[in-house]
PDB file of C-alpha atoms and ligand atoms in Angstrom:
ATOM      1  CA  MET A   1       0.000   0.000   0.000  1.00 56.00           C
ATOM      2  CA  LYS A   2       1.161   3.535  -0.798  1.00 62.00           C
ATOM      3  CA  LYS A   3       2.382   5.404   2.264  1.00 72.00           C
ATOM      4  CA  SER A   4       0.626   8.669   2.946  1.00 87.00           C
ATOM      5  CA  LYS A   5       1.538  11.684   5.043  1.00 92.00           C
ATOM      6  CA  LYS A   6      -2.097  12.377   5.803  1.00 93.00           C
ATOM      7  CA  GLN A   7      -3.194  12.874   9.380  1.00 93.00           C
ATOM      8  CA  THR A   8      -6.888  13.150   8.647  1.00 95.00           C
ATOM      9  CA  VAL A   9      -9.225  11.507   6.149  1.00 97.00           C
ATOM     10  CA  SER A  10     -12.801  12.676   5.810  1.00 97.00           C
ATOM     11  CA  SER A  11     -14.370  10.217   3.351  1.00 98.00           C
ATOM     12  CA  LYS A  12     -16.255   7.502   5.207  1.00 98.00           C
ATOM     13  CA  LEU A  13     -16.161   5.333   2.076  1.00 98.00           C
ATOM     14  CA  VAL A  14     -12.367   5.531   1.934  1.00 98.00           C
ATOM     15  CA  LYS A  15     -12.127   4.818   5.658  1.00 98.00           C
ATOM     16  CA  THR A  16     -14.466   1.819   5.703  1.00 98.00           C
ATOM     17  CA  GLY A  17     -12.541   0.519   2.682  1.00 97.00           C
ATOM     18  CA  LEU A  18      -9.508   0.181   4.945  1.00 97.00           C
ATOM     19  CA  LEU A  19     -11.426  -1.989   7.373  1.00 98.00           C
ATOM     20  CA  ARG A  20     -12.588  -4.585   4.874  1.00 97.00           C
ATOM     21  CA  GLY A  21     -11.515  -8.205   5.024  1.00 95.00           C
ATOM     22  CA  GLY A  22     -10.025 -10.434   7.673  1.00 95.00           C
ATOM     23  CA  ARG A  23     -11.274 -10.829  11.217  1.00 95.00           C
ATOM     24  CA  LEU A  24     -11.961  -7.105  11.472  1.00 97.00           C
ATOM     25  CA  GLY A  25     -14.065  -7.064   8.304  1.00 98.00           C
ATOM     26  CA  ARG A  26     -16.690  -9.274   9.922  1.00 98.00           C
ATOM     27  CA  HIS A  27     -17.383  -6.414  12.356  1.00 98.00           C
ATOM     28  CA  VAL A  28     -17.873  -3.715   9.730  1.00 98.00           C
ATOM     29  CA  PRO A  29     -21.358  -3.251   8.258  1.00 98.00           C
ATOM     30  CA  ARG A  30     -21.452  -3.315   4.465  1.00 97.00           C
ATOM     31  CA  THR A  31     -20.890   0.245   3.215  1.00 98.00           C
ATOM     32  CA  VAL A  32     -21.358   1.400  -0.418  1.00 98.00           C
ATOM     33  CA  PRO A  33     -22.075   4.627  -2.320  1.00 98.00           C
ATOM     34  CA  LEU A  34     -25.784   5.440  -2.419  1.00 98.00           C
ATOM     35  CA  SER A  35     -27.619   4.574  -5.602  1.00 98.00           C
ATOM     36  CA  TRP A  36     -31.166   3.603  -6.431  1.00 97.00           C
ATOM     37  CA  ASP A  37     -30.227  -0.016  -7.068  1.00 98.00           C
ATOM     38  CA  ARG A  38     -27.901  -0.457  -4.121  1.00 98.00           C
ATOM     39  CA  LEU A  39     -30.462   1.008  -1.735  1.00 98.00           C
ATOM     40  CA  ARG A  40     -33.136  -1.332  -3.045  1.00 97.00           C
ATOM     41  CA  ARG A  41     -30.884  -4.352  -2.806  1.00 97.00           C
ATOM     42  CA  MET A  42     -29.589  -3.544   0.675  1.00 97.00           C
ATOM     43  CA  LEU A  43     -33.082  -2.809   1.992  1.00 97.00           C
ATOM     44  CA  GLY A  44     -34.271  -6.071   0.470  1.00 95.00           C
ATOM     45  CA  LYS A  45     -31.548  -7.995   2.222  1.00 93.00           C
ATOM     46  CA  SER A  46     -31.425  -6.442   5.663  1.00 89.00           C
ATOM     47  CA  GLY A  47     -34.603  -4.353   5.950  1.00 93.00           C
ATOM     48  CA  MET A  48     -32.809  -1.386   7.514  1.00 98.00           C
ATOM     49  CA  VAL A  49     -29.935   0.830   6.370  1.00 98.00           C
ATOM     50  CA  TYR A  50     -28.293   4.065   7.412  1.00 98.00           C
ATOM     51  CA  ALA A  51     -27.651   6.731   4.781  1.00 98.00           C
ATOM     52  CA  LYS A  52     -24.868   9.230   5.567  1.00 98.00           C
ATOM     53  CA  PRO A  53     -23.062  12.096   3.892  1.00 98.00           C
ATOM     54  CA  ASP A  54     -19.677  10.666   2.845  1.00 98.00           C
ATOM     55  CA  THR A  55     -17.737  13.482   4.499  1.00 98.00           C
ATOM     56  CA  GLY A  56     -20.241  14.369   7.217  1.00 95.00           C
ATOM     57  CA  SER A  57     -19.811  14.574  10.969  1.00 96.00           C
ATOM     58  CA  GLN A  58     -21.768  15.209  14.181  1.00 96.00           C
ATOM     59  CA  GLY A  59     -24.619  13.036  12.968  1.00 97.00           C
ATOM     60  CA  ILE A  60     -25.728  15.735  10.524  1.00 97.00           C
ATOM     61  CA  GLY A  61     -27.756  14.535   7.531  1.00 98.00           C
ATOM     62  CA  ILE A  62     -27.902  10.929   8.734  1.00 98.00           C
ATOM     63  CA  MET A  63     -31.031   8.957   7.842  1.00 98.00           C
ATOM     64  CA  ARG A  64     -32.302   5.651   9.128  1.00 98.00           C
ATOM     65  CA  VAL A  65     -34.158   3.974   6.286  1.00 98.00           C
ATOM     66  CA  ASP A  66     -36.321   0.923   6.660  1.00 97.00           C
ATOM     67  CA  ARG A  67     -38.685  -1.232   4.758  1.00 97.00           C
ATOM     68  CA  GLY A  68     -41.648  -3.089   6.210  1.00 94.00           C
ATOM     69  CA  LYS A  69     -44.678  -4.907   4.839  1.00 93.00           C
ATOM     70  CA  GLY A  70     -46.010  -2.598   2.151  1.00 93.00           C
ATOM     71  CA  TYR A  71     -44.167   0.522   3.225  1.00 97.00           C
ATOM     72  CA  TYR A  72     -40.831   2.318   3.116  1.00 98.00           C
ATOM     73  CA  ARG A  73     -39.794   5.061   5.507  1.00 98.00           C
ATOM     74  CA  TYR A  74     -36.909   7.106   6.738  1.00 98.00           C
ATOM     75  CA  GLN A  75     -36.080   9.240   9.742  1.00 98.00           C
ATOM     76  CA  LEU A  76     -33.869  12.341   9.618  1.00 98.00           C
ATOM     77  CA  GLY A  77     -33.447  14.250  12.870  1.00 96.00           C
ATOM     78  CA  THR A  78     -36.749  13.630  14.617  1.00 96.00           C
ATOM     79  CA  GLU A  79     -38.776  13.748  11.432  1.00 97.00           C
ATOM     80  CA  ARG A  80     -40.189  10.539   9.959  1.00 98.00           C
ATOM     81  CA  ARG A  81     -41.589  10.037   6.491  1.00 98.00           C
ATOM     82  CA  ARG A  82     -43.462   7.086   5.092  1.00 98.00           C
ATOM     83  CA  PHE A  83     -43.939   5.954   1.493  1.00 98.00           C
ATOM     84  CA  ARG A  84     -45.756   3.221  -0.342  1.00 98.00           C
ATOM     85  CA  THR A  85     -43.055   2.678  -2.953  1.00 97.00           C
ATOM     86  CA  HIS A  86     -39.308   2.640  -3.356  1.00 96.00           C
ATOM     87  CA  VAL A  87     -39.728   5.390  -5.968  1.00 97.00           C
ATOM     88  CA  GLY A  88     -41.407   7.670  -3.429  1.00 98.00           C
ATOM     89  CA  LEU A  89     -38.766   6.910  -0.813  1.00 98.00           C
ATOM     90  CA  TYR A  90     -35.816   7.481  -3.103  1.00 98.00           C
ATOM     91  CA  ARG A  91     -37.206  10.679  -4.591  1.00 98.00           C
ATOM     92  CA  SER A  92     -37.738  12.199  -1.148  1.00 98.00           C
ATOM     93  CA  MET A  93     -34.296  11.103   0.084  1.00 98.00           C
ATOM     94  CA  ARG A  94     -32.719  12.664  -2.997  1.00 98.00           C
ATOM     95  CA  ARG A  95     -34.495  15.943  -2.292  1.00 97.00           C
ATOM     96  CA  GLN A  96     -32.994  15.987   1.227  1.00 97.00           C
ATOM     97  CA  ILE A  97     -29.539  15.047  -0.044  1.00 97.00           C
ATOM     98  CA  GLY A  98     -29.242  17.547  -2.877  1.00 95.00           C
ATOM     99  CA  ALA A  99     -25.792  17.515  -4.446  1.00 94.00           C
ATOM    100  CA  ARG A 100     -23.979  15.899  -1.506  1.00 97.00           C
ATOM    101  CA  ARG A 101     -22.252  12.546  -1.902  1.00 98.00           C
ATOM    102  CA  TYR A 102     -23.957   9.890   0.238  1.00 98.00           C
ATOM    103  CA  LEU A 103     -23.230   6.333   1.266  1.00 98.00           C
ATOM    104  CA  ILE A 104     -25.487   3.629   2.593  1.00 98.00           C
ATOM    105  CA  GLN A 105     -24.483   1.264   5.344  1.00 98.00           C
ATOM    106  CA  GLN A 106     -26.166  -1.874   6.569  1.00 98.00           C
ATOM    107  CA  GLY A 107     -28.154  -0.844   9.642  1.00 98.00           C
ATOM    108  CA  VAL A 108     -27.267  -2.283  13.024  1.00 98.00           C
ATOM    109  CA  HIS A 109     -30.153  -2.941  15.442  1.00 98.00           C
ATOM    110  CA  VAL A 110     -28.288  -1.430  18.353  1.00 98.00           C
ATOM    111  CA  LEU A 111     -28.844  -1.876  22.073  1.00 98.00           C
ATOM    112  CA  ARG A 112     -31.069   0.654  23.825  1.00 98.00           C
ATOM    113  CA  HIS A 113     -31.090   2.388  27.175  1.00 98.00           C
ATOM    114  CA  GLU A 114     -34.573   3.524  28.254  1.00 97.00           C
ATOM    115  CA  GLY A 115     -35.654   3.051  24.652  1.00 98.00           C
ATOM    116  CA  ARG A 116     -32.846   5.231  23.288  1.00 98.00           C
ATOM    117  CA  PRO A 117     -30.187   3.728  20.970  1.00 98.00           C
ATOM    118  CA  PHE A 118     -26.642   3.778  22.274  1.00 98.00           C
ATOM    119  CA  ASP A 119     -23.142   3.040  21.058  1.00 98.00           C
ATOM    120  CA  PHE A 120     -19.558   3.596  22.135  1.00 98.00           C
ATOM    121  CA  ARG A 121     -16.599   5.813  21.354  1.00 98.00           C
ATOM    122  CA  VAL A 122     -13.177   4.224  21.806  1.00 98.00           C
ATOM    123  CA  MET A 123     -10.205   6.586  21.830  1.00 98.00           C
ATOM    124  CA  THR A 124      -7.006   5.084  20.433  1.00 98.00           C
ATOM    125  CA  GLN A 125      -3.706   6.978  20.500  1.00 98.00           C
ATOM    126  CA  LYS A 126      -0.059   6.327  19.800  1.00 98.00           C
ATOM    127  CA  ASN A 127       2.295   6.123  22.747  1.00 98.00           C
ATOM    128  CA  ALA A 128       5.870   7.444  22.775  1.00 96.00           C
ATOM    129  CA  ALA A 129       7.047   4.220  21.134  1.00 97.00           C
ATOM    130  CA  GLY A 130       4.575   4.668  18.274  1.00 97.00           C
ATOM    131  CA  ARG A 131       2.318   1.795  19.415  1.00 98.00           C
ATOM    132  CA  TRP A 132      -1.463   2.158  19.393  1.00 98.00           C
ATOM    133  CA  VAL A 133      -3.056   2.131  22.831  1.00 98.00           C
ATOM    134  CA  ASN A 134      -6.719   2.402  23.861  1.00 98.00           C
ATOM    135  CA  THR A 135      -6.953   5.404  26.136  1.00 98.00           C
ATOM    136  CA  GLY A 136     -10.691   5.547  26.813  1.00 98.00           C
ATOM    137  CA  ILE A 137     -14.149   4.139  26.105  1.00 98.00           C
ATOM    138  CA  ALA A 138     -17.423   5.974  26.670  1.00 98.00           C
ATOM    139  CA  GLY A 139     -21.082   5.080  26.046  1.00 98.00           C
ATOM    140  CA  ARG A 140     -23.245   7.538  24.090  1.00 98.00           C
ATOM    141  CA  VAL A 141     -27.032   7.424  24.359  1.00 98.00           C
ATOM    142  CA  ALA A 142     -29.067   9.107  21.620  1.00 98.00           C
ATOM    143  CA  HIS A 143     -31.310  12.048  22.437  1.00 98.00           C
ATOM    144  CA  PRO A 144     -34.903  10.809  22.912  1.00 97.00           C
ATOM    145  CA  GLY A 145     -36.546  10.331  19.528  1.00 97.00           C
ATOM    146  CA  LYS A 146     -33.290  10.538  17.561  1.00 98.00           C
ATOM    147  CA  ILE A 147     -31.396   7.856  15.636  1.00 98.00           C
ATOM    148  CA  VAL A 148     -27.852   9.215  16.178  1.00 98.00           C
ATOM    149  CA  SER A 149     -25.943   9.216  19.471  1.00 98.00           C
ATOM    150  CA  ASN A 150     -23.692  12.222  18.748  1.00 97.00           C
ATOM    151  CA  GLY A 151     -23.236  14.680  21.615  1.00 95.00           C
ATOM    152  CA  SER A 152     -23.876  17.602  19.290  1.00 94.00           C
ATOM    153  CA  GLN A 153     -27.332  16.120  18.635  1.00 95.00           C
ATOM    154  CA  GLY A 154     -28.219  15.935  22.308  1.00 95.00           C
ATOM    155  CA  GLY A 155     -26.583  12.583  23.122  1.00 97.00           C
ATOM    156  CA  THR A 156     -25.743  11.682  26.732  1.00 98.00           C
ATOM    157  CA  ILE A 157     -22.454  10.192  27.934  1.00 98.00           C
ATOM    158  CA  TYR A 158     -22.311   7.219  30.329  1.00 98.00           C
ATOM    159  CA  GLU A 159     -19.665   4.820  31.572  1.00 98.00           C
ATOM    160  CA  ALA A 160     -19.651   1.910  29.091  1.00 98.00           C
ATOM    161  CA  ALA A 161     -20.169  -0.723  31.789  1.00 98.00           C
ATOM    162  CA  ARG A 162     -23.105   1.189  33.259  1.00 98.00           C
ATOM    163  CA  LEU A 163     -24.989   0.745  29.950  1.00 98.00           C
ATOM    164  CA  LEU A 164     -23.976  -2.850  29.269  1.00 98.00           C
ATOM    165  CA  ARG A 165     -24.320  -4.480  32.690  1.00 98.00           C
ATOM    166  CA  PRO A 166     -28.135  -4.312  32.947  1.00 98.00           C
ATOM    167  CA  ILE A 167     -28.360  -5.949  29.506  1.00 98.00           C
ATOM    168  CA  ALA A 168     -25.455  -8.395  29.424  1.00 98.00           C
ATOM    169  CA  GLY A 169     -24.546  -8.929  33.091  1.00 98.00           C
ATOM    170  CA  ARG A 170     -21.274  -7.999  34.740  1.00 98.00           C
ATOM    171  CA  ALA A 171     -19.007 -10.668  33.233  1.00 98.00           C
ATOM    172  CA  ARG A 172     -20.382 -10.485  29.689  1.00 98.00           C
ATOM    173  CA  ALA A 173     -20.253  -6.662  29.793  1.00 98.00           C
ATOM    174  CA  ALA A 174     -16.578  -6.792  30.732  1.00 98.00           C
ATOM    175  CA  ARG A 175     -15.878  -9.245  27.895  1.00 98.00           C
ATOM    176  CA  LEU A 176     -17.744  -7.062  25.419  1.00 98.00           C
ATOM    177  CA  ILE A 177     -15.780  -3.981  26.428  1.00 98.00           C
ATOM    178  CA  GLY A 178     -12.577  -5.983  26.021  1.00 98.00           C
ATOM    179  CA  GLY A 179     -13.785  -7.113  22.587  1.00 98.00           C
ATOM    180  CA  MET A 180     -14.487  -3.537  21.495  1.00 98.00           C
ATOM    181  CA  ARG A 181     -11.061  -2.432  22.652  1.00 98.00           C
ATOM    182  CA  GLY A 182      -9.524  -5.255  20.641  1.00 98.00           C
ATOM    183  CA  LEU A 183     -11.450  -4.243  17.516  1.00 98.00           C
ATOM    184  CA  ALA A 184     -10.405  -0.613  17.975  1.00 98.00           C
ATOM    185  CA  LEU A 185      -6.758  -1.665  18.094  1.00 98.00           C
ATOM    186  CA  LEU A 186      -7.088  -3.790  14.957  1.00 98.00           C
ATOM    187  CA  ALA A 187      -8.709  -0.840  13.174  1.00 98.00           C
ATOM    188  CA  ALA A 188      -6.003   1.536  14.406  1.00 98.00           C
ATOM    189  CA  GLU A 189      -3.275  -0.776  13.155  1.00 98.00           C
ATOM    190  CA  ARG A 190      -4.837  -0.812   9.677  1.00 98.00           C
ATOM    191  CA  PHE A 191      -5.047   2.987   9.681  1.00 98.00           C
ATOM    192  CA  GLY A 192      -1.519   3.279  11.020  1.00 97.00           C
ATOM    193  CA  ARG A 193      -0.182   1.156   8.171  1.00 97.00           C
ATOM    194  CA  ALA A 194      -1.969   3.215   5.502  1.00 97.00           C
ATOM    195  CA  TYR A 195      -1.332   6.571   7.204  1.00 97.00           C
ATOM    196  CA  PRO A 196       1.851   6.373   9.302  1.00 97.00           C
ATOM    197  CA  ALA A 197       1.557  10.042  10.327  1.00 97.00           C
ATOM    198  CA  MET A 198      -1.692   9.479  12.213  1.00 98.00           C
ATOM    199  CA  ASN A 199      -1.497   9.608  15.994  1.00 98.00           C
ATOM    200  CA  GLU A 200      -5.076   9.377  17.217  1.00 98.00           C
ATOM    201  CA  LEU A 201      -8.372   7.842  16.220  1.00 98.00           C
ATOM    202  CA  GLY A 202     -11.873   7.886  17.691  1.00 98.00           C
ATOM    203  CA  ILE A 203     -13.678   4.687  16.807  1.00 98.00           C
ATOM    204  CA  ASP A 204     -17.482   4.461  16.929  1.00 98.00           C
ATOM    205  CA  ILE A 205     -18.690   0.981  17.819  1.00 98.00           C
ATOM    206  CA  ALA A 206     -22.267  -0.220  18.219  1.00 98.00           C
ATOM    207  CA  VAL A 207     -23.415  -3.505  19.733  1.00 98.00           C
ATOM    208  CA  ASP A 208     -26.367  -5.346  18.200  1.00 98.00           C
ATOM    209  CA  ARG A 209     -29.097  -7.251  20.020  1.00 97.00           C
ATOM    210  CA  GLY A 210     -27.086 -10.459  19.668  1.00 98.00           C
ATOM    211  CA  LEU A 211     -24.233  -8.640  21.514  1.00 98.00           C
ATOM    212  CA  LYS A 212     -22.009  -8.505  18.448  1.00 98.00           C
ATOM    213  CA  PRO A 213     -19.917  -5.326  18.130  1.00 98.00           C
ATOM    214  CA  TRP A 214     -19.844  -3.398  14.835  1.00 98.00           C
ATOM    215  CA  ILE A 215     -17.500  -0.594  13.816  1.00 98.00           C
ATOM    216  CA  LEU A 216     -19.685   2.226  12.469  1.00 98.00           C
ATOM    217  CA  GLU A 217     -16.967   4.712  11.659  1.00 98.00           C
ATOM    218  CA  VAL A 218     -13.418   5.802  12.415  1.00 98.00           C
ATOM    219  CA  ASN A 219     -12.807   9.486  13.190  1.00 98.00           C
ATOM    220  CA  THR A 220      -9.372  10.813  12.353  1.00 98.00           C
ATOM    221  CA  ARG A 221      -9.941  14.059  14.300  1.00 96.00           C
ATOM    222  CA  PRO A 222     -11.479  12.650  17.450  1.00 97.00           C
ATOM    223  CA  ASP A 223     -13.112  14.924  19.987  1.00 95.00           C
ATOM    224  CA  PRO A 224     -11.938  14.255  23.565  1.00 96.00           C
ATOM    225  CA  CYS A 225     -15.105  15.823  24.991  1.00 95.00           C
ATOM    226  CA  PRO A 226     -17.158  12.661  25.617  1.00 96.00           C
ATOM    227  CA  PHE A 227     -14.447  11.525  28.016  1.00 97.00           C
ATOM    228  CA  ALA A 228     -14.522  14.842  29.868  1.00 96.00           C
ATOM    229  CA  LYS A 229     -18.133  14.003  30.867  1.00 96.00           C
ATOM    230  CA  LEU A 230     -17.248  10.806  32.736  1.00 97.00           C
ATOM    231  CA  ASP A 231     -17.118  10.948  36.552  1.00 96.00           C
ATOM    232  CA  ASP A 232     -13.952   8.885  36.419  1.00 96.00           C
ATOM    233  CA  ARG A 233     -11.267  11.337  35.245  1.00 96.00           C
ATOM    234  CA  THR A 234      -8.744   8.610  34.416  1.00 97.00           C
ATOM    235  CA  ALA A 235      -9.519   8.434  30.706  1.00 98.00           C
ATOM    236  CA  ILE A 236      -9.566  12.163  29.987  1.00 97.00           C
ATOM    237  CA  ARG A 237      -6.300  12.662  31.870  1.00 97.00           C
ATOM    238  CA  ARG A 238      -4.690   9.834  29.932  1.00 98.00           C
ATOM    239  CA  ILE A 239      -6.011  11.192  26.618  1.00 98.00           C
ATOM    240  CA  VAL A 240      -4.571  14.651  27.310  1.00 98.00           C
ATOM    241  CA  ARG A 241      -1.246  13.135  28.357  1.00 98.00           C
ATOM    242  CA  TYR A 242      -0.977  10.968  25.234  1.00 98.00           C
ATOM    243  CA  GLY A 243      -2.005  13.918  23.059  1.00 98.00           C
ATOM    244  CA  ARG A 244       0.744  16.030  24.548  1.00 97.00           C
ATOM    245  CA  GLY A 245       3.179  13.243  23.601  1.00 97.00           C
ATOM    246  CA  TYR A 246       2.650  14.024  19.903  1.00 97.00           C
ATOM    247  CA  GLY A 247       2.171  17.742  20.301  1.00 96.00           C
ATOM    248  CA  ARG A 248      -1.626  17.924  20.401  1.00 96.00           C
ATOM    249  CA  ARG A 249      -3.497  20.224  22.758  1.00 94.00           C
ATOM    250  CA  TYR A 250      -7.228  19.770  23.194  1.00 94.00           C
ATOM    251  CA  CYS A 251      -9.875  22.331  23.916  1.00 89.00           C
ATOM    252  CA  LEU A 252     -11.708  20.919  26.902  1.00 88.00           C
ATOM    253  CA  ARG A 253     -14.470  23.495  27.114  1.00 86.00           C
ATOM    254  CA  CYS A 254     -17.070  20.896  26.280  1.00 86.00           C
ATOM    255  CA  GLY A 255     -20.613  22.120  25.861  1.00 80.00           C
ATOM    256  CA  LYS A 256     -22.226  19.622  23.550  1.00 75.00           C
ATOM    257  CA  ALA A 257     -22.898  16.225  25.090  1.00 79.00           C
ATOM    258  CA  LYS A 258     -24.840  15.803  28.322  1.00 85.00           C
ATOM    259  CA  LYS A 259     -23.595  13.867  31.293  1.00 91.00           C
ATOM    260  CA  GLY A 260     -25.522  10.736  32.286  1.00 90.00           C
ATOM    261  CA  GLN A 261     -26.542   9.944  35.863  1.00 76.00           C
TER     262      GLN A 261
HETATM  263  N1  ADP B 301     -25.011   1.409  10.423  1.00 70.11           N
HETATM  264  C1  ADP B 301     -25.554   1.978  11.502  1.00 70.11           C
HETATM  265  N2  ADP B 301     -26.452   1.279  12.261  1.00 70.11           N
HETATM  266  C2  ADP B 301     -26.992   1.849  13.360  1.00 70.11           C
HETATM  267  N3  ADP B 301     -26.706   3.096  13.790  1.00 70.11           N
HETATM  268  C3  ADP B 301     -25.827   3.838  13.083  1.00 70.11           C
HETATM  269  C4  ADP B 301     -25.214   3.302  11.908  1.00 70.11           C
HETATM  270  N4  ADP B 301     -24.390   4.252  11.413  1.00 70.11           N
HETATM  271  C5  ADP B 301     -24.500   5.319  12.224  1.00 70.11           C
HETATM  272  N5  ADP B 301     -25.357   5.094  13.239  1.00 70.11           N
HETATM  273  C6  ADP B 301     -25.714   6.059  14.309  1.00 70.11           C
HETATM  274  O1  ADP B 301     -25.460   7.354  13.814  1.00 70.11           O
HETATM  275  C7  ADP B 301     -24.385   7.965  14.550  1.00 70.11           C
HETATM  276  C8  ADP B 301     -23.525   8.805  13.625  1.00 70.11           C
HETATM  277  O2  ADP B 301     -22.984   8.009  12.589  1.00 70.11           O
HETATM  278  P1  ADP B 301     -21.459   8.125  12.161  1.00 70.11           P
HETATM  279  O3  ADP B 301     -21.226   7.152  11.088  1.00 70.11           O
HETATM  280  O4  ADP B 301     -20.623   8.025  13.381  1.00 70.11           O
HETATM  281  O5  ADP B 301     -21.395   9.595  11.510  1.00 70.11           O
HETATM  282  P2  ADP B 301     -20.865  11.011  12.088  1.00 70.11           P
HETATM  283  O6  ADP B 301     -19.576  11.245  11.402  1.00 70.11           O
HETATM  284  O7  ADP B 301     -21.908  12.005  11.681  1.00 70.11           O
HETATM  285  O8  ADP B 301     -20.699  10.858  13.572  1.00 70.11           O
HETATM  286  C9  ADP B 301     -23.658   6.802  15.193  1.00 70.11           C
HETATM  287  O9  ADP B 301     -22.933   7.198  16.332  1.00 70.11           O
HETATM  288  C10 ADP B 301     -24.827   5.890  15.525  1.00 70.11           C
HETATM  289  O10 ADP B 301     -25.525   6.388  16.667  1.00 70.11           O
HETATM  290 MG1   MG B 302     -19.526   9.368  14.546  1.00 70.11          MG
END
């Protein structure tokens, strides 16, 4: 693979391309550019897909699209629309999308806390020796009525174990967290090989109802703020310390996400 000096990559299609194949690939939902045919095929196969702007962030423009008996619908923000045909669905989605480049990704039926979807952010940074290390994991619960967990969209931050224990039990929760950390490291190693100048990654991982973890996206400019909302200060301190190791200083005036109880 060609070595790059890049420190950030914004295309989600390019980034998920790096994660394909091998043991890691089994934990990455199928991700392809949006087209009429691909949407129809993917909806036919899995019933639910997420549509996202290829270079988007903060959950902006993300749609959850699903197909049921005799209907199609999507949700964007808190707004839901329903259609009788694929034509109606696609036409309306296209109107929302305009000229932006979109991808579709196989939808994950994620775990919920009080009815609200949640997922995790794993922070992965290089240490002084240039090895990837997991420096924090935080749970993010979507704002009521929304389909994205991003803090900027009203998401709430919790300790990962606090969200998983009531669902999976103490031991299984611990194993799952270990599994997500392992996946994050595998993903970071792939990114590190393609982009040797990268020092930090924020990896979004969701867990489905069968307790299988899925990598939703890899952020190359990760925000440390979710970790600043945890009662336990260990992670945020470690993140700041590792960041300093490669010359990064974070702004820790964090307004966006709420803090869970
Ligand atoms: N394939 C998916 N299945 C289920 N939920 C998803 C999926 N993709 C994204 N989401 C939800 O949308 C949020 C934002 O998606 P993400 O790909 O991280 O884009 P962004 O760059 O806008 O954060 C995720 O944190 C998750 O809550
Ligand atoms: Mg994200």
